[in-house]
XYZ file of C-alpha atoms in Angstrom:
750
model
C 5.000 12.552 30.009
C 6.299 14.369 26.938
C 3.416 16.414 25.503
C 3.228 18.481 22.333
C 0.654 21.284 22.032
C -0.714 22.249 18.618
C -2.228 25.749 18.854
C -3.570 28.268 16.386
C -2.409 30.792 18.994
C -1.014 30.353 22.490
C -4.091 31.934 24.068
C -5.605 32.174 27.545
C -6.825 28.555 27.572
C -3.638 27.009 26.197
C -1.467 29.096 28.542
C -3.490 28.080 31.581
C -3.446 24.407 30.549
C 0.283 24.657 29.844
C 0.920 25.967 33.372
C -1.221 23.257 34.992
C 0.262 20.340 33.022
C 3.832 21.637 33.392
C 3.721 20.805 37.079
C 4.031 17.134 36.149
C 4.772 16.856 32.440
C 7.168 18.284 29.869
C 5.275 20.569 27.465
C 6.352 22.164 24.207
C 4.214 24.254 21.849
C 3.955 24.410 18.068
C 1.809 26.939 16.213
C -0.367 25.141 13.673
C 0.926 27.199 10.745
C 0.795 24.333 8.240
C 0.449 20.565 8.033
C 4.156 20.346 7.219
C 5.105 22.302 10.334
C 2.944 20.082 12.524
C 4.406 16.880 11.068
C 7.893 18.278 11.468
C 7.245 19.162 15.111
C 5.850 15.705 15.856
C 8.937 14.144 14.294
C 11.247 16.337 16.384
C 9.437 15.895 19.700
C 8.320 12.259 19.362
C 5.742 12.985 22.065
C 3.865 10.526 24.206
C 0.753 12.622 23.643
C -0.397 15.518 21.464
C -2.980 17.967 22.839
C -4.763 20.632 20.804
C -6.179 23.233 23.245
C -7.083 25.844 20.633
C -6.927 24.724 17.041
C -8.868 26.064 14.046
C -7.189 23.843 11.444
C -7.141 20.090 10.981
C -4.449 17.836 12.405
C -2.703 15.973 9.557
C -3.749 12.352 9.209
C -0.109 11.223 9.381
C 0.102 12.794 12.834
C -3.087 11.573 14.516
C -2.566 8.071 13.109
C 0.949 7.998 14.508
C 0.251 9.642 17.877
C -2.665 9.687 20.256
C -3.962 13.208 19.640
C -6.521 14.921 21.870
C -8.760 17.740 20.670
C -10.284 20.091 23.244
C -13.716 21.006 21.887
C -15.717 23.802 23.631
C -18.921 21.797 23.601
C -20.396 18.682 25.288
C -20.304 15.175 23.772
C -22.264 14.975 20.528
C -21.745 18.648 19.752
C -19.547 19.324 16.731
C -18.585 22.232 14.539
C -16.420 25.363 14.645
C -19.016 27.668 16.283
C -20.030 25.705 19.360
C -20.152 28.616 21.821
C -21.722 30.926 19.244
C -24.747 28.699 18.658
C -25.264 28.121 22.364
C -25.185 31.859 23.206
C -27.619 32.590 20.350
C -30.199 30.434 22.154
C -29.804 27.042 20.472
C -31.311 24.634 23.009
C -30.874 21.504 20.849
C -34.555 20.877 20.199
C -34.342 21.795 16.504
C -31.924 19.443 14.747
C -31.986 21.221 11.383
C -29.517 24.121 11.569
C -30.858 25.932 8.498
C -34.438 25.731 9.765
C -33.289 26.937 13.175
C -31.807 30.043 11.562
C -34.528 30.627 8.989
C -37.420 30.332 11.422
C -35.475 31.778 14.376
C -36.374 28.870 16.605
C -33.990 29.990 19.317
C -34.935 29.668 22.970
C -34.668 33.055 24.765
C -33.718 31.220 27.959
C -31.131 29.048 26.214
C -29.637 25.960 27.802
C -29.070 25.419 31.498
C -25.606 23.869 31.013
C -22.782 23.696 28.531
C -19.624 21.606 28.435
C -16.139 20.905 27.125
C -15.103 17.591 25.573
C -11.651 16.068 25.222
C -11.863 13.718 22.267
C -9.455 11.775 20.121
C -8.619 13.127 16.663
C -9.856 11.006 13.777
C -10.726 11.694 10.145
C -14.206 13.012 11.003
C -14.223 16.472 12.579
C -15.150 16.409 16.304
C -16.351 12.797 16.004
C -13.532 10.922 17.723
C -13.770 8.779 20.870
C -14.384 10.843 24.017
C -11.767 10.533 26.767
C -13.438 12.980 29.152
C -15.930 15.824 29.366
C -17.008 18.342 31.950
C -19.971 20.681 32.210
C -20.973 23.927 33.892
C -24.151 25.984 34.348
C -24.698 28.895 31.986
C -27.100 31.812 31.758
C -27.142 33.357 28.290
C -29.177 36.322 29.568
C -26.425 37.436 31.915
C -24.984 40.527 30.170
C -21.505 39.718 31.500
C -21.520 36.367 29.661
C -19.921 36.791 26.256
C -18.233 34.207 24.071
C -14.803 35.442 25.124
C -15.581 35.725 28.856
C -17.137 32.261 28.813
C -14.063 30.913 27.029
C -11.611 32.472 29.507
C -13.664 31.401 32.497
C -15.915 28.296 32.712
C -14.679 26.807 29.425
C -11.048 27.012 30.503
C -11.786 25.517 33.913
C -13.815 22.678 32.377
C -11.087 22.072 29.784
C -8.472 21.714 32.520
C -10.610 19.322 34.550
C -11.454 17.203 31.502
C -7.864 17.146 30.196
C -6.437 16.072 33.551
C -9.048 13.310 33.726
C -8.305 12.235 30.147
C -4.574 11.954 30.856
C -5.230 9.915 33.986
C -7.494 7.568 32.017
C -4.915 7.213 29.255
C -2.208 6.417 31.800
C -4.456 3.844 33.473
C -5.462 2.259 30.166
C -1.840 2.170 29.013
C -0.763 0.504 32.238
C -3.446 -2.153 31.887
C -2.575 -2.695 28.223
C 1.123 -3.047 29.131
C 2.143 -0.511 26.507
C 5.636 1.017 26.622
C 4.093 3.817 28.673
C 3.370 3.031 32.269
C 3.562 4.380 35.780
C 6.266 5.064 36.683
C 7.144 6.304 33.225
C 9.342 4.142 31.061
C 10.725 5.453 27.759
C 8.858 4.359 24.646
C 10.470 2.192 22.054
C 11.385 3.888 18.793
C 9.005 2.674 16.094
C 9.806 2.688 12.396
C 8.737 5.611 10.216
C 5.486 5.028 8.391
C 5.439 3.787 4.808
C 4.524 7.238 3.478
C 7.934 8.487 4.520
C 6.578 11.448 6.472
C 9.172 10.994 9.180
C 6.467 10.715 11.864
C 7.149 7.892 14.286
C 4.652 5.408 15.627
C 2.087 5.603 18.416
C 3.266 5.099 21.982
C -0.263 3.875 22.798
C -1.075 1.358 20.045
C -4.623 0.042 20.141
C -5.624 2.141 23.150
C -9.399 2.763 23.176
C -11.553 5.134 25.202
C -14.306 3.608 27.324
C -17.726 4.596 25.971
C -18.767 5.559 29.501
C -16.323 8.493 29.374
C -18.821 10.310 27.123
C -21.728 9.725 29.489
C -20.731 11.300 32.821
C -18.954 14.617 33.454
C -15.713 14.389 35.404
C -16.538 16.807 38.233
C -20.201 15.985 38.918
C -20.494 12.419 37.573
C -23.746 13.427 35.880
C -24.899 13.103 32.278
C -24.950 16.284 30.251
C -27.790 18.427 31.606
C -28.086 20.949 28.786
C -30.241 19.066 26.263
C -29.594 17.403 22.922
C -26.472 18.126 20.911
C -25.869 18.272 17.162
C -23.292 18.957 14.499
C -23.688 22.647 13.735
C -21.996 24.404 10.791
C -19.965 27.593 10.947
C -22.183 30.413 12.179
C -21.668 33.103 9.539
C -21.620 36.815 10.215
C -24.878 37.226 8.279
C -26.559 34.620 10.504
C -26.322 36.999 13.490
C -27.928 39.967 11.733
C -30.708 41.573 13.742
C -33.556 43.948 12.992
C -33.815 46.605 15.649
C -37.457 47.251 14.711
C -38.616 43.716 15.540
C -35.989 42.045 17.738
C -36.136 42.638 21.475
C -33.142 43.992 23.391
C -32.452 40.536 24.866
C -32.238 38.928 21.406
C -29.938 41.646 20.070
C -27.768 41.362 23.165
C -27.425 37.600 22.741
C -26.434 37.925 19.089
C -23.802 40.542 19.816
C -22.378 38.669 22.800
C -22.273 35.408 20.825
C -19.749 36.989 18.438
C -17.386 38.462 21.021
C -14.497 38.945 20.566
C -14.248 37.403 17.088
C -15.623 37.956 14.553
C -18.078 40.492 15.992
C -21.747 40.894 15.117
C -22.097 42.190 11.553
C -24.824 44.815 11.327
C -25.882 47.893 9.355
C -27.342 49.479 12.492
C -25.369 52.708 11.950
C -25.581 52.695 8.147
C -22.516 50.937 6.738
C -21.950 47.347 7.734
C -19.772 47.166 10.833
C -18.824 44.553 13.389
C -20.454 45.449 16.718
C -19.437 44.522 20.269
C -20.890 45.009 23.724
C -24.575 44.077 23.948
C -25.267 45.322 27.485
C -28.975 45.973 27.983
C -30.301 49.276 29.315
C -33.265 48.150 31.354
C -35.400 51.155 32.350
C -37.995 52.533 29.974
C -36.139 54.786 27.573
C -37.353 58.320 27.018
C -35.690 61.179 25.206
C -34.518 64.258 27.072
C -37.894 65.964 26.503
C -39.896 62.900 27.508
C -40.743 61.763 23.997
C -40.504 58.347 22.405
C -37.205 57.168 20.903
C -37.699 55.186 17.696
C -35.926 51.801 17.479
C -32.398 52.324 16.182
C -32.181 55.869 17.509
C -29.218 56.821 19.677
C -30.480 57.204 23.212
C -27.282 57.925 25.086
C -23.506 58.098 24.879
C -21.420 57.238 27.899
C -17.642 56.788 28.035
C -17.577 56.284 24.246
C -20.242 53.575 24.324
C -23.440 54.208 22.348
C -26.889 53.148 23.556
C -29.434 52.396 20.830
C -33.179 52.122 21.400
C -34.935 48.822 20.735
C -38.495 47.968 19.805
C -39.374 46.824 23.347
C -38.659 50.310 24.733
C -35.283 49.300 26.116
C -31.822 49.836 24.765
C -28.591 48.028 23.906
C -25.138 49.461 24.502
C -22.641 49.136 21.652
C -19.237 49.523 23.274
C -16.897 48.888 20.315
C -16.965 48.667 16.546
C -14.657 47.360 13.836
C -14.743 48.101 10.134
C -15.246 45.243 7.706
C -12.118 44.142 5.885
C -12.469 44.607 2.144
C -10.522 42.939 -0.635
C -8.261 45.955 -0.921
C -7.457 46.080 2.810
C -4.153 44.419 3.619
C -5.226 43.469 7.166
C -8.059 43.644 9.685
C -9.117 47.022 11.044
C -8.600 47.806 14.740
C -11.443 47.333 17.177
C -12.185 50.761 18.688
C -14.638 52.407 21.119
C -17.949 52.944 19.376
C -18.377 56.718 19.645
C -14.894 57.653 18.445
C -14.968 54.913 15.803
C -18.239 56.194 14.354
C -16.892 59.733 14.411
C -13.850 58.630 12.408
C -16.246 57.234 9.808
C -18.134 60.506 9.675
C -21.290 58.976 11.158
C -23.223 61.480 13.264
C -24.682 60.075 16.471
C -25.483 63.338 18.215
C -24.464 64.317 21.727
C -26.780 63.165 24.489
C -24.122 62.960 27.201
C -26.054 65.214 29.566
C -29.145 63.030 29.241
C -27.322 59.740 29.605
C -25.757 60.688 32.925
C -29.261 60.850 34.378
C -29.278 57.054 34.177
C -26.767 57.050 37.045
C -27.162 58.404 40.594
C -26.623 62.174 40.562
C -25.518 63.173 44.050
C -21.861 63.958 44.653
C -21.494 61.122 47.175
C -22.841 58.602 44.658
C -20.962 59.875 41.609
C -18.893 56.692 41.301
C -21.401 54.273 42.838
C -22.506 51.107 41.108
C -25.625 51.822 39.072
C -28.876 50.667 40.628
C -30.000 48.999 37.397
C -28.558 47.041 34.509
C -26.524 49.332 32.278
C -23.083 49.925 30.798
C -20.597 51.069 33.427
C -16.827 50.645 33.372
C -15.749 52.154 36.718
C -17.476 52.123 40.083
C -16.600 52.156 43.783
C -18.195 50.150 46.564
C -17.565 51.645 50.014
C -17.883 49.095 52.824
C -18.167 50.129 56.480
C -18.260 47.629 59.310
C -18.346 49.856 62.401
C -14.639 50.539 62.902
C -13.205 50.980 59.401
C -14.093 51.900 55.859
C -12.851 50.105 52.737
C -13.173 51.173 49.109
C -13.451 48.451 46.458
C -12.628 49.991 43.088
C -13.866 48.096 39.998
C -12.619 48.939 36.499
C -14.060 46.511 33.979
C -12.483 47.535 30.671
C -13.061 45.569 27.485
C -10.265 42.963 27.128
C -8.454 44.665 29.991
C -7.128 47.460 27.760
C -6.849 50.933 29.309
C -6.978 53.836 26.861
C -5.850 57.379 27.587
C -9.433 58.445 28.290
C -10.102 55.457 30.556
C -6.917 56.063 32.547
C -7.881 59.705 33.030
C -11.275 58.614 34.363
C -9.471 56.241 36.726
C -7.384 59.152 37.994
C -10.516 61.202 38.629
C -12.056 58.282 40.509
C -8.939 57.859 42.691
C -8.987 61.598 43.392
C -12.600 61.236 44.475
C -11.645 58.371 46.789
C -8.794 60.473 48.210
C -11.197 63.353 48.837
C -13.482 60.994 50.716
C -10.538 59.932 52.862
C -9.688 63.525 53.775
C -13.294 64.626 54.270
C -13.546 65.721 57.887
C -17.242 64.944 57.804
C -16.554 61.221 57.398
C -17.193 59.408 60.678
C -14.688 56.663 59.878
C -11.282 56.899 58.222
C -10.699 55.178 54.895
C -8.446 52.252 55.736
C -7.734 50.722 52.343
C -8.456 50.885 48.620
C -8.843 47.498 46.917
C -8.361 47.446 43.144
C -10.732 44.791 41.806
C -10.212 45.318 38.072
C -12.562 43.226 35.967
C -13.544 39.600 36.488
C -12.363 38.485 33.053
C -9.237 40.637 32.930
C -7.639 42.630 35.719
C -5.721 44.839 33.300
C -3.556 44.429 30.209
C -2.053 47.912 30.228
C -2.258 50.433 27.395
C -4.949 50.182 24.696
C -3.210 48.924 21.555
C -6.309 49.044 19.346
C -6.996 52.702 20.114
C -3.321 53.460 19.533
C -3.278 51.605 16.211
C -6.365 53.499 15.034
C -4.951 56.915 15.996
C -3.802 59.398 13.354
C -0.402 59.403 15.105
C 0.094 56.069 16.911
C 3.415 57.148 18.435
C 1.891 60.275 19.971
C -1.173 58.384 21.214
C 1.182 55.795 22.753
C 2.893 58.636 24.606
C -0.388 60.035 25.917
C -1.525 56.554 26.947
C 1.612 55.561 28.834
C 1.659 58.882 30.682
C -1.991 58.575 31.663
C -1.591 55.035 33.035
C 1.505 56.229 34.907
C -0.711 58.871 36.512
C -2.953 56.075 37.786
C -0.014 54.190 39.300
C 1.393 57.376 40.834
C -1.853 57.817 42.752
C -1.276 54.370 44.262
C 2.367 55.031 45.094
C 2.176 58.640 46.316
C -1.246 60.146 46.982
C -3.032 57.316 48.806
C -0.057 56.246 50.987
C 0.426 59.925 51.960
C -3.060 59.766 53.494
C -2.277 56.575 55.364
C -4.383 54.432 53.050
C -3.238 50.884 52.307
C -3.492 49.863 48.658
C -4.447 46.317 47.669
C -4.825 44.796 44.222
C -7.078 41.772 43.785
C -6.221 40.047 40.496
C -9.425 38.191 39.677
C -8.759 37.760 35.947
C -5.784 37.412 33.646
C -3.256 40.199 33.692
C -0.442 41.304 31.391
C 2.265 43.920 30.766
C 1.364 47.248 32.373
C -1.538 45.617 34.169
C 0.869 43.458 36.182
C 2.949 46.528 37.057
C -0.228 48.379 38.063
C -1.071 45.582 40.491
C 2.518 45.264 41.746
C 2.581 48.950 42.731
C 0.097 48.255 45.527
C 1.099 47.439 49.102
C -0.501 44.002 48.888
C -1.268 41.828 45.846
C -3.905 39.091 45.990
C -4.547 36.721 43.078
C -6.965 33.920 42.308
C -5.209 30.608 41.749
C -6.632 30.331 38.220
C -5.246 33.597 36.820
C -2.425 33.822 34.274
C 0.078 36.678 34.432
C 2.347 37.869 31.612
C 4.491 40.620 33.160
C 6.900 41.121 30.241
C 6.387 43.961 27.762
C 9.252 42.769 25.608
C 7.367 40.553 23.160
C 5.522 43.692 22.070
C 8.784 45.587 21.646
C 8.339 47.874 24.649
C 10.615 48.736 27.547
C 7.548 49.349 29.710
C 6.725 51.870 32.396
C 4.067 52.035 35.172
C 6.952 52.353 37.687
C 7.926 48.709 37.163
C 11.583 49.739 37.590
C 10.630 50.422 41.226
C 8.023 47.780 42.056
C 9.635 44.765 40.338
C 13.096 45.114 41.956
C 11.411 45.982 45.259
C 9.324 42.847 45.149
C 11.557 40.395 43.274
C 15.093 41.721 43.624
C 17.215 42.801 40.674
C 17.582 39.326 39.159
C 13.953 38.417 39.716
C 12.838 41.661 38.079
C 15.067 40.980 35.097
C 13.664 37.468 34.761
C 10.066 38.752 34.913
C 10.775 41.206 32.125
C 12.893 38.984 29.888
C 11.288 35.528 30.065
C 8.151 36.410 28.033
C 6.447 33.223 29.191
C 3.212 33.077 31.218
C 3.223 32.780 35.003
C 0.701 31.071 37.231
C -0.396 32.791 40.425
C 1.866 30.421 42.361
C 4.814 31.221 40.074
C 4.201 34.921 40.598
C 3.998 34.441 44.354
C 7.287 32.579 44.328
C 8.888 35.544 42.558
C 7.322 38.121 44.877
C 4.919 39.707 42.377
C 1.960 38.255 44.309
C 1.667 38.198 48.104
C -1.292 35.849 48.618
C -2.931 33.260 46.354
C -6.636 32.683 47.030
C -7.393 29.018 46.438
C -11.099 29.111 45.687
C -13.158 28.480 42.542
C -13.471 31.464 40.228
C -17.121 31.967 41.138
C -16.187 32.292 44.832
C -13.309 34.706 44.281
C -15.189 37.942 45.013
C -16.253 36.698 48.421
C -12.772 35.324 49.101
C -11.173 38.696 48.340
C -13.462 40.494 50.759
C -12.992 37.867 53.437
C -9.209 38.094 53.105
C -9.253 41.891 53.294
C -11.440 41.708 56.398
C -8.876 39.433 58.032
C -6.052 41.813 57.121
C -7.842 44.647 58.898
C -9.445 42.749 61.749
C -10.269 44.745 64.915
C -7.462 44.975 67.462
C -7.681 44.453 71.203
C -8.492 48.093 71.946
C -11.783 49.599 70.807
C -11.487 51.655 67.656
C -8.186 50.100 66.586
C -7.233 47.591 63.947
C -4.402 45.105 63.867
C -1.452 46.179 61.693
C -1.375 44.648 58.239
C 1.510 42.192 58.264
C 4.209 43.194 55.771
C 1.897 45.600 53.925
C 4.118 47.426 51.475
C 7.233 45.791 52.893
C 8.726 45.708 49.393
C 8.942 49.512 49.438
C 11.730 49.325 52.003
C 13.979 47.835 49.331
C 13.653 50.754 46.889
C 13.295 54.525 46.834
C 9.584 55.384 46.803
C 10.023 58.994 47.835
C 8.414 61.542 45.477
C 11.854 62.428 44.143
C 12.797 58.769 43.666
C 9.560 58.002 41.855
C 9.917 61.080 39.657
C 13.400 59.918 38.666
C 12.146 56.396 37.918
C 9.265 57.727 35.817
C 11.591 59.982 33.825
C 14.011 57.101 33.174
C 11.232 54.760 32.051
C 9.676 57.375 29.785
C 13.080 58.092 28.285
C 13.203 54.467 27.186
C 9.585 54.549 26.034
C 10.249 57.633 23.908
C 12.860 55.589 22.033
C 10.276 52.822 21.613
C 7.881 55.326 20.048
C 10.143 57.573 17.952
C 13.735 56.320 17.548
C 15.014 53.777 15.053
C 14.208 51.199 17.754
C 10.508 52.024 17.373
C 10.363 49.529 14.514
C 10.156 46.720 17.050
C 7.073 48.183 18.771
C 5.131 49.594 15.842
C 5.439 46.424 13.754
C 4.527 44.111 16.637
C 1.605 46.273 17.715
C 0.305 46.361 14.159
C 0.587 42.577 13.799
C -1.090 41.977 17.173
C -4.026 44.311 16.585
C -4.604 43.296 12.969
C -4.231 39.554 13.690
C -1.319 38.947 11.352
C -0.392 35.296 11.041
C 3.026 34.566 12.563
C 5.707 33.059 10.368
C 7.005 30.704 13.043
C 6.562 29.615 16.651
C 8.702 31.574 19.138
C 11.516 29.424 20.481
C 10.522 30.268 24.047
C 7.353 28.206 23.414
C 8.698 25.717 20.863
C 11.479 24.385 23.061
C 11.800 21.405 20.710
C 13.176 23.763 18.049
C 15.643 25.552 20.322
C 19.122 24.244 19.697
C 22.219 25.356 21.590
C 22.728 29.078 21.304
C 19.438 29.718 19.484
C 17.333 32.600 20.812
C 14.298 34.610 19.820
C 15.066 38.101 18.549
C 13.450 39.571 21.657
C 15.785 37.599 23.927
C 18.915 39.204 22.475
C 20.553 42.256 24.044
C 20.694 43.842 20.586
C 16.921 44.091 20.731
C 17.430 47.093 23.058
C 20.030 48.816 20.916
C 18.981 51.848 18.892
C 22.235 51.521 16.938
C 21.399 47.935 15.987
C 18.059 49.036 14.573
C 19.753 51.910 12.703
C 22.142 49.420 11.110
C 19.274 47.053 10.368
C 17.312 49.904 8.783
C 20.308 50.853 6.629
C 20.726 47.263 5.498
C 17.040 47.060 4.591
C 17.299 50.376 2.750
C 20.333 49.203 0.781
C 18.561 45.970 -0.112
C 15.441 47.858 -1.126
C 17.466 50.210 -3.366
C 19.350 47.269 -4.835
C 16.123 45.413 -5.605
C 14.634 48.513 -7.237
C 17.722 49.004 -9.393
C 17.551 45.377 -10.531
C 13.844 45.740 -11.366
C 14.542 49.008 -13.177
C 17.273 47.386 -15.264
C 14.903 44.566 -16.135
C 12.308 47.154 -17.145
C 14.791 48.847 -19.490
C 15.877 45.468 -20.831
C 12.318 44.436 -21.593
C 11.661 47.842 -23.169
C 14.684 47.378 -25.451
C 13.544 43.929 -26.517
C 10.044 45.165 -27.155
C 11.317 48.115 -29.190
C 13.610 45.835 -31.213
C 10.752 43.464 -32.076
C 8.120 46.066 -32.866
C 7.340 47.192 -36.405
C 6.184 50.545 -35.056
C 8.349 53.528 -34.388
C 9.010 53.084 -30.668
C 7.495 55.279 -27.989
C 4.528 57.441 -28.747
C 5.554 61.040 -28.314
C 4.610 62.494 -24.934
C 2.848 59.342 -23.729
C 5.623 57.688 -21.729
C 4.397 54.406 -23.225
C 6.363 51.992 -25.393
C 4.196 50.540 -28.153
C 4.917 46.898 -28.925
C 3.235 44.139 -30.824
C -0.353 44.762 -29.861
C 0.354 45.851 -26.254
C 1.243 49.078 -24.460
C 3.727 48.847 -21.582
C 4.452 51.873 -19.327
C 8.160 52.630 -19.181
C 7.873 53.390 -15.451
C 4.786 51.447 -14.453
C 4.876 52.572 -10.844
C 3.985 56.140 -11.908
C 0.922 55.074 -13.840
C -0.573 52.429 -11.526
C -1.868 53.634 -8.149
């Protein structure tokens, strides 16, 4: 089937759905930049079906009347509105039908709903009111601190959306076959209908008169049960002010829910620290909170600071961790502010939060052997190690759960310290068992996305911070390629969540790469204007060969776990549901290191690190590769070529609206010879960017000269028409008929 995607952005859900549907259907993507663009795309593609996986604007009437158009709504049947997940995570259980009363009287249920769902419905004039073609549901616990709007969206919502969309397509195919429409199975090409009377150019529906069975809205596709989460309603947009909390009367659980309901956009607007800021995080600190001298901490007081997160006391003698903040965009701001770690962000604003780092570390185990252990209670913790011993071997599972998978300079340096600690454990003669392997677990929502673009964008010198960041993440990878193998330790990466850019290279540097079948990988750095580092010039050719490495870096399109395995970036795909992935990783690692025939031995790991035989991984070879990569990166940060990186980073972080859909996604717009700028060889040329800069400079000078001449011309006309004696002496202002016009306005207007 020929399918057209309309997307506000090609995000995690749309990419995953694209990869799943592409196995059977032909998919092309159009950003929903305007109604005209969407109508134009429909006219070009003439699709059998239009699907809208992530869309924040309306589909034009001319389109949904001409084509069967499916909207993927992140809510169960009967739910409608643009803030479906937000309301649910706030504690809306459906009992109160009046949205304003629900907010005013705070009639939210602290336990929330037991289930939530995703509906695939047909686009009609009424928003989210069209016929339902399929829905699926999943259990949810809004008091789980790991459940945020964004993590829910990337996880259960995406999986439910895929299941419901596949079911909807099957039902449409079956209904079309019964109705004897031009579409059938096997596929027969549709007839070409006449353009509509409005002259929009949009052609007619391939499925005329096709109707969804009302039963499709009654039973979920995976469990064949009615929706189990309660009554549903049309809820309006949940405004930033609707999530405001009062730390003196709201419990930690309520504050946590409100913050997590706004992640990652727009954030929870609050004046907790004085000025209004968007807050992120919401992890609860569970033990009774006392100050360093044993006194009481007033609600709103800063209790602790850990790894740039700030813990604030609540009225129920607990605390809530604020991990990130973002300034509010004002009318004079040209774009959104970056989202940055809370402590450094507050410091930039001149907001004093004290320094309680020595106290806050007491919340974690204190002994040397437990320095990197998982905390024994609910708290904020980004990095921890779980050592597992089964009688003949010891394994270290290293978790690094960074917000949105971004790894800042400081976070990378902490990772290095943790890997050094693991190495010291391996060489400790007092250890009864040798350390056999280190398994990188990353985070469950994201494995890693490489360097931290928001922190870089917020830095006083983004180029210099980029340099620090890329060197620090290279230090992490070097530990995996040099230090651990030198001690005979096998390195394994377990990609449990989506992964991109330097995060893919980080995983690929390990001896063995495991991946869940649901993850999406984006190995290319190029769309961001970066050459990339993390020793990818060693690991990618070693794993994929020269041509495969080039394809991984130049395609700039998402890969499924199976695609990545076919290329060599992934060694094993674990085909289990996302919720069973942790156990599957451990089971697979146990099999890799199963006991051998002789006591005290293990079977060799088949092909562990076999890719290293294809490339030079000696210390000298790796040093040469690192120097070559950083040479390219230095041009990305400081040469004329840096324009490509700095502009793209700025647009990405500040959510700038794109001007068009990249041709690599919008294949319907790619004519012979047409390429995206990033696909051209000139995109790597410093000289090309120098010439481009000179052309822009010449144009800028030319435009200024033209404006200046117009200014002089208008001054002459004004002077000719005035009855006064021209410019007032010493003012620089030409006096005309009742108005004063600066001769050089740019010098007078800031």
